[in-house]
XYZ file of C-alpha atoms in Angstrom:
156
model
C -34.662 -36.967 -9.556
C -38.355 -37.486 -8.307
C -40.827 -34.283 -8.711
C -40.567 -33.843 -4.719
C -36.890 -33.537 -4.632
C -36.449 -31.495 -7.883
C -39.269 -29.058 -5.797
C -37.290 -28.907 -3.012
C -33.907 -28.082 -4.758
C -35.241 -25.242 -6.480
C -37.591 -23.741 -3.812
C -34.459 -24.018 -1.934
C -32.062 -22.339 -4.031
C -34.129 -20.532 -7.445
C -31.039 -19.826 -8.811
C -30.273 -23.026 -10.436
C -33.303 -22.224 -12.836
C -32.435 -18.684 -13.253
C -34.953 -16.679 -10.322
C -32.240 -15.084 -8.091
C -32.816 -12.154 -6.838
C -31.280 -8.777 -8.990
C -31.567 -11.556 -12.185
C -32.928 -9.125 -15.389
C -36.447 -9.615 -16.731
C -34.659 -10.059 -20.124
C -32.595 -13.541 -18.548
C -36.034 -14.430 -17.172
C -37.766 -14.026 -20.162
C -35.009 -16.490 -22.335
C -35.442 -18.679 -19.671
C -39.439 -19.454 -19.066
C -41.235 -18.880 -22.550
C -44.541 -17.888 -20.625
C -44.665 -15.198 -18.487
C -48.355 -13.784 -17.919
C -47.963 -10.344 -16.959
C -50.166 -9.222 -14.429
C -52.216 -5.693 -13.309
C -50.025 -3.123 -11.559
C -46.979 -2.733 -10.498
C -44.306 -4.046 -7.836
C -43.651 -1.633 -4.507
C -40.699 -1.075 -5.687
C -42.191 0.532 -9.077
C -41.727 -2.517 -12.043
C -43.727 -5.006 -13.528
C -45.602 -7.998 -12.048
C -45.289 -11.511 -14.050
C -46.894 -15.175 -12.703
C -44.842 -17.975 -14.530
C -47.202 -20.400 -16.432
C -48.113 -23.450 -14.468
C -46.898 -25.604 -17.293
C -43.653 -24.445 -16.963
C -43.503 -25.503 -13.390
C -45.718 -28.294 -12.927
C -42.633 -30.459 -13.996
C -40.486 -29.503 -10.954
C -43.522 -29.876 -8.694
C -43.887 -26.007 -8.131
C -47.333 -25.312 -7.751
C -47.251 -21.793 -8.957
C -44.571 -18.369 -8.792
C -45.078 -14.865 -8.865
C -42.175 -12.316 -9.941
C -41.870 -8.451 -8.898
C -39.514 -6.552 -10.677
C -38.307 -2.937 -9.584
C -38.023 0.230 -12.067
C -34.715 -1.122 -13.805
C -36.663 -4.501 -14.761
C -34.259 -6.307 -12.152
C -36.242 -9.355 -10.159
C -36.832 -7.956 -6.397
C -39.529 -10.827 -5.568
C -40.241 -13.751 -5.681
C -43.365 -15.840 -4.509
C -43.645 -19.969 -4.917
C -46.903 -21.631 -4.198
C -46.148 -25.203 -3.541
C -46.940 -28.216 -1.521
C -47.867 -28.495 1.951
C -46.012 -32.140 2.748
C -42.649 -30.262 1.818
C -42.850 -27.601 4.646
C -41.038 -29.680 7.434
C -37.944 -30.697 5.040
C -38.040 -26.855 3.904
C -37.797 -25.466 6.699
C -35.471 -28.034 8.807
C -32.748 -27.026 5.372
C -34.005 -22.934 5.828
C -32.718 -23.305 9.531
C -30.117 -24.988 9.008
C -28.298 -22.632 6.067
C -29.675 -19.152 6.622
C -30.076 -16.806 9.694
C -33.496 -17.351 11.543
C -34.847 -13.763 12.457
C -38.038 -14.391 13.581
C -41.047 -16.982 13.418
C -44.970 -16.712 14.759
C -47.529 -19.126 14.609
C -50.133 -19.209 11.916
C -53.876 -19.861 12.043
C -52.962 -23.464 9.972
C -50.784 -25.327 12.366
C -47.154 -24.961 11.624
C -45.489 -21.455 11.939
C -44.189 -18.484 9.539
C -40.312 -18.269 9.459
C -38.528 -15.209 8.283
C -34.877 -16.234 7.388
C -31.906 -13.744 5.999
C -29.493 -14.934 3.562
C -27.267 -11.284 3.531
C -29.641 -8.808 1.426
C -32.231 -11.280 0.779
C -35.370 -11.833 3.165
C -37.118 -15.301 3.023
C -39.773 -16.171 4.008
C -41.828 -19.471 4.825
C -45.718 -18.991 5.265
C -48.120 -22.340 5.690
C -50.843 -20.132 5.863
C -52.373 -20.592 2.477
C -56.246 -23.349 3.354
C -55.513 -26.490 1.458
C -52.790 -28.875 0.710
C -50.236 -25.523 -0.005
C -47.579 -23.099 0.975
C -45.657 -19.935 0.168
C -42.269 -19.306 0.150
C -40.352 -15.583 -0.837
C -37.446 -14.424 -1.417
C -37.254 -10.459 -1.673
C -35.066 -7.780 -2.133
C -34.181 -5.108 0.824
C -35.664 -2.598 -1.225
C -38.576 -4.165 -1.951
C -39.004 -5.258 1.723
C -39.206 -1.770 2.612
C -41.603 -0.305 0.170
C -43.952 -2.882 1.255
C -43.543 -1.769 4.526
C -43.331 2.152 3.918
C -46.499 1.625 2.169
C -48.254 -0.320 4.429
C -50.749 1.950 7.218
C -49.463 0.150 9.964
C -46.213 -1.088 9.073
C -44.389 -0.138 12.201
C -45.312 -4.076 13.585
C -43.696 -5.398 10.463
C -40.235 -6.979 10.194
């Protein structure tokens, strides 16, 4: 499997190494040997962990971010990765999940917000350079982002 296809098959479905959604910190922990904990805590009240590079770098994932609520159960999840996979990415997001709404961004291509049943995902090209984000949250930590954002009556 090239780097570029074994990027796409787990942006598109973080499962198969263990990220879904409601997965325990403990799983995630047996699983990637590196977790860098970072300052804070998620909206939803739990820790905040970024996935060493080296641990990714072989499935061409540039970088991932993981926000865990109160009970230690994964409620986000952010992948940095490249920009030349958006238009495959999002031609399978369309294609398998429920489109709910999409704007243009300042870079050229456009922001998608997708549901798969409880789980919001989103695709942002936004990031300057050759890169791109993709999430996958939780309900409940979709809205306290929103509930604690000043204007978040705009926000889907």
């Amino acid at each position: 499997m090239t780097p570029l296809s074994l990027s796409f098959s787990v942006l598109s479905n973080p499962a198969v190494i263990g990220l879904d959604i409601g997965a325990t910190l403990s799983d995630i922990r047996n699983t990637f040997k590196s977790l860098d904990s970072m300052i804070g805590h998620s909206y939803t009240g739990g820790p905040l962990f970024r996935i060493a590079a080296y641990e990714l770098s072989e499935l061409g994932i540039l970088g991932a971010e993981l926000a865990f609520n109160r009970n230690d159960c994964l409620d986000a999840l952010y992948f940095q990765f490249e920009k030349v996979q958006y238009p495959s990415l999002l031609e399978y997001l369309r294609s398998t999940f429920t489109l709910i709404s999409q704007r243009d961004s300042l870079q050229g291509n456009f922001i998608a917000i997708f549901s798969n049943g409880p789980i919001e995902i989103t695709l942002d090209p936004q990031k300057p350079g050759n890169s791109c984000f993709l999430s996958y949250t939780s309900q409940a930590f979709k809205h306290a982002r929103n509930d604690s954002l000043p204007c978040s009556s705009w926000i889907t």
